[in-house]
Tab-separated table of C-alpha atoms and ligand atoms in Angstrom:
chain	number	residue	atom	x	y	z
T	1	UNK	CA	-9.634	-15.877	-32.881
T	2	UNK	CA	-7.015	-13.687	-33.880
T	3	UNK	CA	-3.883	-14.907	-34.460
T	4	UNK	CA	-0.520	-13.111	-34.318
T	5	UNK	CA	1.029	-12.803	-37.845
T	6	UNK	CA	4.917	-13.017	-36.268
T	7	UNK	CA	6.669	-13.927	-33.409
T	8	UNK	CA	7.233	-11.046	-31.006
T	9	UNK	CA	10.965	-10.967	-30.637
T	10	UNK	CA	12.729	-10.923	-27.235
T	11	UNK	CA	13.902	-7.301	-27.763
T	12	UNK	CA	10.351	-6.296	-28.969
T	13	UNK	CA	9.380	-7.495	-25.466
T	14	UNK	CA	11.895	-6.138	-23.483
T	15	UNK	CA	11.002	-2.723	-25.444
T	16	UNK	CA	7.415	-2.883	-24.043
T	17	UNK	CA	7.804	-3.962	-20.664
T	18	UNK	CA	10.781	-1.369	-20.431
T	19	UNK	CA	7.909	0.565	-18.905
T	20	UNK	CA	6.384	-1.637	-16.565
T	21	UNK	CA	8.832	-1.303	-14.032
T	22	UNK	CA	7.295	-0.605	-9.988
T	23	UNK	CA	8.245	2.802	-8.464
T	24	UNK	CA	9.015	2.617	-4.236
T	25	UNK	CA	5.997	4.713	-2.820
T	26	UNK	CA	7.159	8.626	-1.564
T	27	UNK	CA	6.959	8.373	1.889
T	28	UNK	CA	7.253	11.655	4.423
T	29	UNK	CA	7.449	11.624	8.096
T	30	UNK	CA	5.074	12.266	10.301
T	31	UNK	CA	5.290	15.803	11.970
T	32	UNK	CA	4.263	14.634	15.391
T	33	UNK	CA	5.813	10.875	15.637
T	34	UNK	CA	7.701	10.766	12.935
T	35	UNK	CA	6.905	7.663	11.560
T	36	UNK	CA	7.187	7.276	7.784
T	37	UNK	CA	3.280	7.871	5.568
T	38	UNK	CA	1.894	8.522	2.169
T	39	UNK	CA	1.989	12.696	2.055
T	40	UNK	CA	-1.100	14.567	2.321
T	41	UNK	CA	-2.690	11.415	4.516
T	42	UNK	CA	-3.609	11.358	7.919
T	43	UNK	CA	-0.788	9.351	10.433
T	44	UNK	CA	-1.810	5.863	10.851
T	45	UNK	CA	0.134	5.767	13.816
T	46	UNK	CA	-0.514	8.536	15.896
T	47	UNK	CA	-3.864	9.600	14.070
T	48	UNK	CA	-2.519	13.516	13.315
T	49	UNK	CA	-2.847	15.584	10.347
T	50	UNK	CA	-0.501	18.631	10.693
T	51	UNK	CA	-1.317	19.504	14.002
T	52	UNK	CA	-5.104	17.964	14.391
T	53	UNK	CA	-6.211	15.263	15.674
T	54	UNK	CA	-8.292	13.581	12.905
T	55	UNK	CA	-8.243	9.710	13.201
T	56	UNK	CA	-9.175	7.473	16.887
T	57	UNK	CA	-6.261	5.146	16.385
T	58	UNK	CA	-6.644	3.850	19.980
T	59	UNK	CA	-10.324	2.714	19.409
T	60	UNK	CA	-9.496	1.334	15.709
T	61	UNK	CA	-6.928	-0.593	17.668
T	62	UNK	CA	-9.168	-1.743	20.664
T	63	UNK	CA	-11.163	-3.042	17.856
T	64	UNK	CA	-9.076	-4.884	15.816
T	65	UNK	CA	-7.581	-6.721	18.973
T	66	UNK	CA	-11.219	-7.472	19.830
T	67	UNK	CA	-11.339	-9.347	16.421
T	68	UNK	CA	-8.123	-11.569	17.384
T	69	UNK	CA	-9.288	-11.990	20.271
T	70	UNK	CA	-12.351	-13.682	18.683
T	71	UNK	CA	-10.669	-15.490	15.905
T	72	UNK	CA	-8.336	-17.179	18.330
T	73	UNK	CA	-11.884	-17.921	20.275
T	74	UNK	CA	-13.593	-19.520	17.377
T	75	UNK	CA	-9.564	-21.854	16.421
T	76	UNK	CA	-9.708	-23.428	20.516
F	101	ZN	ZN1	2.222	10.265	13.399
């Protein structure tokens, strides 16, 4: 196994990770609702791109309260 020769010092670190940092996503509002998205994405919330309608949020939603519904099912 190889075996590091020296130390790394704590500013050597701090040098490297001086990089690593996280940048907050760029978020844009939505044209229609105006609720805050990645750009170039279809709405989440209101299922529009630009002026289309492109996503079935409703059903998407039906759905995923159908799978609650069934997990609380399965718990009592
Ligand atoms: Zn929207």
């Amino acid at each position: 196994m190889a075996v590091p020769k020296k130390k790394t010092s704590h500013r050597r670190t701090r040098q490297r990770r001086a990089h690593d940092s996280l940048n907050a996503p760029n978020l844009v509002a939505c044209k229609k609702c105006g609720e805050m998205g990645m750009p170039h994405r279809a709405c989440t919330t209101c299922g529009y791109y630009g002026d289309k309608k492109v996503l079935d949020v409703e059903s998407g939603l039906a759905k995923k309260l159908k799978k609650q519904d069934n997990k609380e099912d399965d718990k009592s």
